């Protein structure tokens, strides 16, 4: 490979994982990364905790600075550089150095697009006002924290009850704000079935968040350029600040303009080796599609784990190796104050769409032996194929120690295990960790009674 | 089945799981349980926490009393009744009511032996003295707690560094005693490889336990019938009380005398449906062999989870159903003060005995994202087959939140997954729960580098 030049667009999880992997495999490769923001390799997932004040310094969220990439990895990571245009035929990108406004072309032998995602921001009356925040980059998180620190807002409205919305609701409660949350579905956490989502709604109310369910955002009231209220189809909610938690969409405009094929939700189409539809151009992270192993179709899932894995796979292949990213099953976990929430695989809603015959069980148990101090409630929902008992999905809501059990279900589902297999598994037990039958096994036993 | 009579010997986990399962499936069956102690269905695993004072009342460890079994389940659970002899040809057992000394015969159509295990107590000078305690039944735990409460001993010596020994060392430290621990191996926790066991040794020293490793018990010094010191091949350790934590052996004398085949460590031989070598006689729990799925041979493992599962399997079959207990892979977990320890599958020592080519990786990571409050150290050791990458064993030592990850490894190993499969798994991630790459996946990535 030698002196070939790799250009990477985007300096966060996927881009820098790939760049680092290429460097490790190929000391000679020229690697240039263009990042339009001021930071590289930071944990966007940590932003709610930074805004909550649980993490003091935004630098703590940065895994590696551009300087470190240059000095330690010989990767030319140029922050404040935005790629304006990709020219696949000429094999070059048009770049602007944002501070100076200077534009220049950079040629590449291989290109990796890792432009990430952007928060969905509906085009509604007032949506351009100040104090309406979406969360994506480290910079966007710093802006929110500065606003809370300096302006001392009293009332916040969070629009959208997904992971970011809920984690931000908690963060702002911790900062002493009155927090309301608007969600158009009947429950928060639409990635769970409504019966499990209702447990999360209860948890949010318990920590002091006022919920407005089955209400849709229609716009914002603005005064002096700053948001004053959130307007729904049912009411007007006064707000000193607004957090948009309506999801993330792939940042795929550059790719689209370069003629690359887009797919699900306008995410960039890639194969399992992270190649796009044009030779020499690769893509990874929140801007691409992922294959859902159970739905057997591409989906768009924006997650740090997936971005890291896809970046690593792209890096191995870019360095001449052979790696594949097999896909996802939609595993996710979140902590809302003392409550833990996790999910993997298919929901009942998915199974119905797929016309798959299934049985489900919902059980209540404890995170530890009932007599052991700190044993907390845990609810486990499990779905299995009605004919062969194959595990298809699981959801967990509970107190401390509950949620990471989802990984057992994710592993079992991926391996094609049945409810009987799960019951038979030799899982660990001691009173500080679990009842004798781990709650996921109790759920599986319940499934067996229904098969 | 109707009015057939099932007799169960032993009223703890295996026996009562079986009896309850039979009752659920067959309302007509006559079920008599003989338990020589005063309690049924208690958590022996909870005894160290009861002795430590973390659990107030011994009744909290009892899941169901004999009265409850009688009233709610119509199971005739007779405590204080010891079976003296089994007569397989006549289909009856000889029983003594311990309080009155009255003996009688009881006929059975089916017999389940669930006599459990007994602590290994070496026949050494002074071993019969007072204040030397083995831990098995609830009664034995109550005796230890009463001794600590009433005699206020100052110095305790624990002999044996397995799970019970370590949990008791912690319990007695919590009660304010000076605790020493004698272990003949080079490290405590012989179910781990020595490199991981040494982390546990360090943890014990940190909480104030004095370790005497590579020392063998040779006897006890006794005065006025009570133990005064523990004697090893290297020193004499003054002791006001002694805990024997040298393991558990199957309580199989009754079975042996009845002509049943015994196997590994004199545990009762059973097939996967929990049938013994004699028709009509079944056995389950700490008194039987279990099949080790990776060693592909029977082993003796005394564990509450296994006993519950085997009891349930026996119960289903006794009720005319068809269930099997496929086996174990040696999963276990324990908490020593703030440290968590877990293991599953094969150790390096096992792999060497089996002549299996393997690679291993030991990695250090964090239980949460590094910047998240409370992120603690975790060390993961992973073993995989050198040729096909199949996962073979794992060990974890770490702080809060570390150990339950062993269940992912247990699931992956049982399903036959490789290190690459583990890297590819869609495991859950959020900063309060894990780094972006879960520590078990970081270990698997390290394995890939070595394959």
Short mmCIF file of N, CA and C in Angstrom, two decimals, chain A residues 58-137:
data_model
loop_
_atom_site.label_atom_id
_atom_site.label_comp_id
_atom_site.label_asym_id
_atom_site.label_seq_id
_atom_site.Cartn_x
_atom_site.Cartn_y
_atom_site.Cartn_z
N UNK A 58 -15.34 19.35 30.02
CA UNK A 58 -15.67 18.75 28.72
C UNK A 58 -14.47 17.97 28.16
N UNK A 59 -13.25 18.33 28.59
CA UNK A 59 -12.07 17.59 28.13
C UNK A 59 -12.12 16.12 28.56
N UNK A 60 -12.83 15.85 29.67
CA UNK A 60 -12.91 14.46 30.13
C UNK A 60 -13.64 13.58 29.13
N UNK A 61 -14.44 14.19 28.27
CA UNK A 61 -15.18 13.41 27.27
C UNK A 61 -14.34 13.13 26.02
N UNK A 62 -13.18 13.78 25.94
CA UNK A 62 -12.34 13.61 24.75
C UNK A 62 -11.36 12.47 24.97
N UNK A 63 -11.47 11.44 24.14
CA UNK A 63 -10.57 10.29 24.28
C UNK A 63 -9.17 10.66 23.76
N UNK A 64 -9.12 11.30 22.60
CA UNK A 64 -7.82 11.69 22.02
C UNK A 64 -7.97 13.03 21.30
N UNK A 65 -7.05 13.95 21.55
CA UNK A 65 -7.06 15.27 20.90
C UNK A 65 -6.40 15.17 19.53
N UNK A 66 -6.64 16.19 18.66
CA UNK A 66 -5.96 16.22 17.37
C UNK A 66 -4.43 16.18 17.54
N UNK A 67 -3.93 16.85 18.58
CA UNK A 67 -2.48 16.86 18.82
C UNK A 67 -1.98 15.44 19.09
N UNK A 68 -2.73 14.72 19.91
CA UNK A 68 -2.33 13.36 20.23
C UNK A 68 -2.32 12.49 18.97
N UNK A 69 -3.34 12.67 18.12
CA UNK A 69 -3.38 11.88 16.89
C UNK A 69 -2.16 12.19 16.03
N UNK A 70 -1.78 13.47 16.00
CA UNK A 70 -0.62 13.85 15.18
C UNK A 70 0.65 13.27 15.76
N UNK A 71 0.85 13.50 17.07
CA UNK A 71 2.13 13.12 17.67
C UNK A 71 2.27 11.62 17.83
N UNK A 72 1.22 10.99 18.33
CA UNK A 72 1.37 9.58 18.70
C UNK A 72 1.07 8.63 17.54
N UNK A 73 0.14 9.05 16.65
CA UNK A 73 -0.29 8.13 15.60
C UNK A 73 0.12 8.59 14.21
N UNK A 74 0.74 9.77 14.14
CA UNK A 74 1.07 10.32 12.82
C UNK A 74 -0.15 10.38 11.91
N UNK A 75 -1.27 10.79 12.51
CA UNK A 75 -2.50 11.00 11.73
C UNK A 75 -2.74 12.51 11.68
N UNK A 76 -2.87 13.03 10.47
CA UNK A 76 -3.01 14.47 10.26
C UNK A 76 -4.48 14.86 10.45
N UNK A 77 -4.87 15.04 11.71
CA UNK A 77 -6.26 15.35 12.03
C UNK A 77 -6.45 16.86 12.07
N UNK A 78 -7.17 17.37 11.07
CA UNK A 78 -7.31 18.83 10.94
C UNK A 78 -8.71 19.27 11.38
N UNK A 79 -8.81 19.79 12.59
CA UNK A 79 -10.10 20.28 13.06
C UNK A 79 -10.38 21.64 12.43
N UNK A 80 -11.64 22.07 12.49
CA UNK A 80 -12.04 23.34 11.86
C UNK A 80 -11.97 23.30 10.35
N UNK A 81 -11.96 22.11 9.79
CA UNK A 81 -11.93 21.95 8.33
C UNK A 81 -13.18 21.22 7.88
N UNK A 82 -13.97 21.89 7.04
CA UNK A 82 -15.20 21.29 6.57
C UNK A 82 -15.06 20.88 5.10
N UNK A 83 -15.44 19.65 4.80
CA UNK A 83 -15.46 19.21 3.40
C UNK A 83 -16.76 19.71 2.77
N UNK A 84 -16.61 20.41 1.64
CA UNK A 84 -17.76 21.02 0.97
C UNK A 84 -18.31 20.14 -0.13
N UNK A 85 -17.44 19.30 -0.67
CA UNK A 85 -17.82 18.61 -1.90
C UNK A 85 -16.87 17.43 -2.13
N UNK A 86 -17.44 16.33 -2.60
CA UNK A 86 -16.61 15.18 -2.98
C UNK A 86 -16.67 15.03 -4.49
N UNK A 87 -15.53 14.87 -5.11
CA UNK A 87 -15.48 14.62 -6.56
C UNK A 87 -14.93 13.22 -6.78
N UNK A 88 -15.82 12.23 -6.88
CA UNK A 88 -15.36 10.83 -6.95
C UNK A 88 -14.57 10.56 -8.22
N UNK A 89 -14.93 11.21 -9.33
CA UNK A 89 -14.24 10.93 -10.59
C UNK A 89 -12.80 11.42 -10.56
N UNK A 90 -12.62 12.61 -9.97
CA UNK A 90 -11.25 13.16 -9.88
C UNK A 90 -10.51 12.63 -8.65
N UNK A 91 -11.25 11.98 -7.74
CA UNK A 91 -10.61 11.49 -6.53
C UNK A 91 -10.09 12.61 -5.65
N UNK A 92 -10.95 13.61 -5.43
CA UNK A 92 -10.52 14.71 -4.54
C UNK A 92 -11.72 15.29 -3.79
N UNK A 93 -11.41 15.97 -2.69
CA UNK A 93 -12.46 16.66 -1.94
C UNK A 93 -12.13 18.15 -1.88
N UNK A 94 -13.20 18.97 -1.81
CA UNK A 94 -13.04 20.43 -1.66
C UNK A 94 -13.23 20.75 -0.19
N UNK A 95 -12.28 21.47 0.38
CA UNK A 95 -12.27 21.70 1.82
C UNK A 95 -12.23 23.19 2.11
N UNK A 96 -12.90 23.62 3.17
CA UNK A 96 -12.75 25.00 3.63
C UNK A 96 -12.20 24.99 5.06
N UNK A 97 -11.18 25.79 5.26
CA UNK A 97 -10.67 26.01 6.62
C UNK A 97 -11.57 27.08 7.21
N UNK A 98 -12.36 26.71 8.21
CA UNK A 98 -13.50 27.56 8.60
C UNK A 98 -13.07 28.91 9.15
N UNK A 99 -11.98 28.94 9.88
CA UNK A 99 -11.58 30.21 10.49
C UNK A 99 -11.17 31.24 9.44
N UNK A 100 -10.32 30.78 8.48
CA UNK A 100 -9.79 31.72 7.49
C UNK A 100 -10.68 31.84 6.26
N UNK A 101 -11.55 30.85 6.06
CA UNK A 101 -12.36 30.84 4.85
C UNK A 101 -11.59 30.35 3.63
N UNK A 102 -10.34 29.95 3.80
CA UNK A 102 -9.52 29.48 2.69
C UNK A 102 -10.05 28.14 2.18
N UNK A 103 -10.22 28.03 0.87
CA UNK A 103 -10.67 26.76 0.28
C UNK A 103 -9.53 26.10 -0.49
N UNK A 104 -9.52 24.76 -0.48
CA UNK A 104 -8.49 24.04 -1.23
C UNK A 104 -8.98 22.64 -1.58
N UNK A 105 -8.34 22.02 -2.55
CA UNK A 105 -8.65 20.64 -2.92
C UNK A 105 -7.64 19.69 -2.27
N UNK A 106 -8.12 18.52 -1.91
CA UNK A 106 -7.21 17.48 -1.39
C UNK A 106 -7.52 16.19 -2.15
N UNK A 107 -6.51 15.63 -2.77
CA UNK A 107 -6.70 14.37 -3.49
C UNK A 107 -6.65 13.18 -2.56
N UNK A 108 -7.33 12.08 -2.94
CA UNK A 108 -7.28 10.87 -2.12
C UNK A 108 -7.17 9.63 -3.01
N UNK A 109 -6.57 8.59 -2.46
CA UNK A 109 -6.64 7.28 -3.10
C UNK A 109 -7.85 6.51 -2.57
N UNK A 110 -8.07 6.64 -1.26
CA UNK A 110 -9.25 6.05 -0.63
C UNK A 110 -9.91 7.13 0.21
N UNK A 111 -11.24 7.10 0.24
CA UNK A 111 -11.99 8.08 1.04
C UNK A 111 -12.91 7.35 2.01
N UNK A 112 -12.92 7.81 3.26
CA UNK A 112 -13.89 7.28 4.23
C UNK A 112 -14.80 8.41 4.68
N UNK A 113 -16.09 8.20 4.50
CA UNK A 113 -17.08 9.18 4.96
C UNK A 113 -17.59 8.76 6.33
N UNK A 114 -17.33 9.61 7.32
CA UNK A 114 -17.77 9.32 8.68
C UNK A 114 -18.34 10.61 9.25
N UNK A 115 -19.38 11.09 8.59
CA UNK A 115 -19.92 12.41 8.89
C UNK A 115 -20.98 12.39 9.99
N UNK A 116 -21.31 11.18 10.50
CA UNK A 116 -22.18 11.11 11.66
C UNK A 116 -23.63 11.44 11.40
N UNK A 117 -24.32 11.85 12.46
CA UNK A 117 -25.74 12.17 12.36
C UNK A 117 -25.99 13.57 12.85
N UNK A 118 -27.19 14.06 12.57
CA UNK A 118 -27.60 15.37 13.10
C UNK A 118 -28.97 15.23 13.74
N UNK A 119 -29.20 15.98 14.82
CA UNK A 119 -30.50 15.89 15.49
C UNK A 119 -31.61 16.33 14.55
N UNK A 120 -32.71 15.62 14.57
CA UNK A 120 -33.86 16.01 13.75
C UNK A 120 -34.47 17.28 14.33
N UNK A 121 -34.59 18.29 13.46
CA UNK A 121 -35.11 19.58 13.90
C UNK A 121 -36.23 19.96 12.94
N UNK A 122 -37.48 19.83 13.39
CA UNK A 122 -38.60 20.04 12.46
C UNK A 122 -38.69 21.51 12.05
N UNK A 123 -39.10 21.74 10.83
CA UNK A 123 -39.24 23.10 10.31
C UNK A 123 -40.63 23.63 10.71
N UNK A 124 -40.71 24.16 11.93
CA UNK A 124 -41.99 24.64 12.48
C UNK A 124 -41.84 26.10 12.87
N UNK A 125 -42.96 26.81 13.05
CA UNK A 125 -42.86 28.21 13.43
C UNK A 125 -41.99 28.40 14.67
N UNK A 126 -40.99 29.23 14.59
CA UNK A 126 -40.14 29.55 15.74
C UNK A 126 -38.97 28.62 15.95
N UNK A 127 -38.82 27.59 15.08
CA UNK A 127 -37.80 26.57 15.38
C UNK A 127 -36.38 27.10 15.25
N UNK A 128 -36.22 28.28 14.69
CA UNK A 128 -34.87 28.85 14.60
C UNK A 128 -34.49 29.70 15.79
N UNK A 129 -35.34 29.77 16.82
CA UNK A 129 -35.09 30.68 17.94
C UNK A 129 -33.90 30.22 18.78
N UNK A 130 -33.36 31.17 19.54
CA UNK A 130 -32.31 30.84 20.50
C UNK A 130 -32.89 30.01 21.64
N UNK A 131 -31.98 29.30 22.32
CA UNK A 131 -32.33 28.46 23.48
C UNK A 131 -33.13 27.21 23.09
N UNK A 132 -33.14 26.90 21.78
CA UNK A 132 -33.63 25.59 21.33
C UNK A 132 -32.39 24.79 20.95
N UNK A 133 -32.17 23.68 21.64
CA UNK A 133 -30.92 22.95 21.48
C UNK A 133 -31.14 21.54 20.96
N UNK A 134 -30.34 21.16 19.98
CA UNK A 134 -30.22 19.75 19.61
C UNK A 134 -28.87 19.28 20.15
N UNK A 135 -28.76 17.98 20.42
CA UNK A 135 -27.52 17.47 20.98
C UNK A 135 -26.84 16.53 19.99
N UNK A 136 -25.63 16.85 19.58
CA UNK A 136 -24.92 15.92 18.71
C UNK A 136 -23.43 16.01 18.98
N UNK A 137 -22.82 17.10 18.63
CA UNK A 137 -21.37 17.24 18.82
C UNK A 137 -21.05 17.65 20.25
#
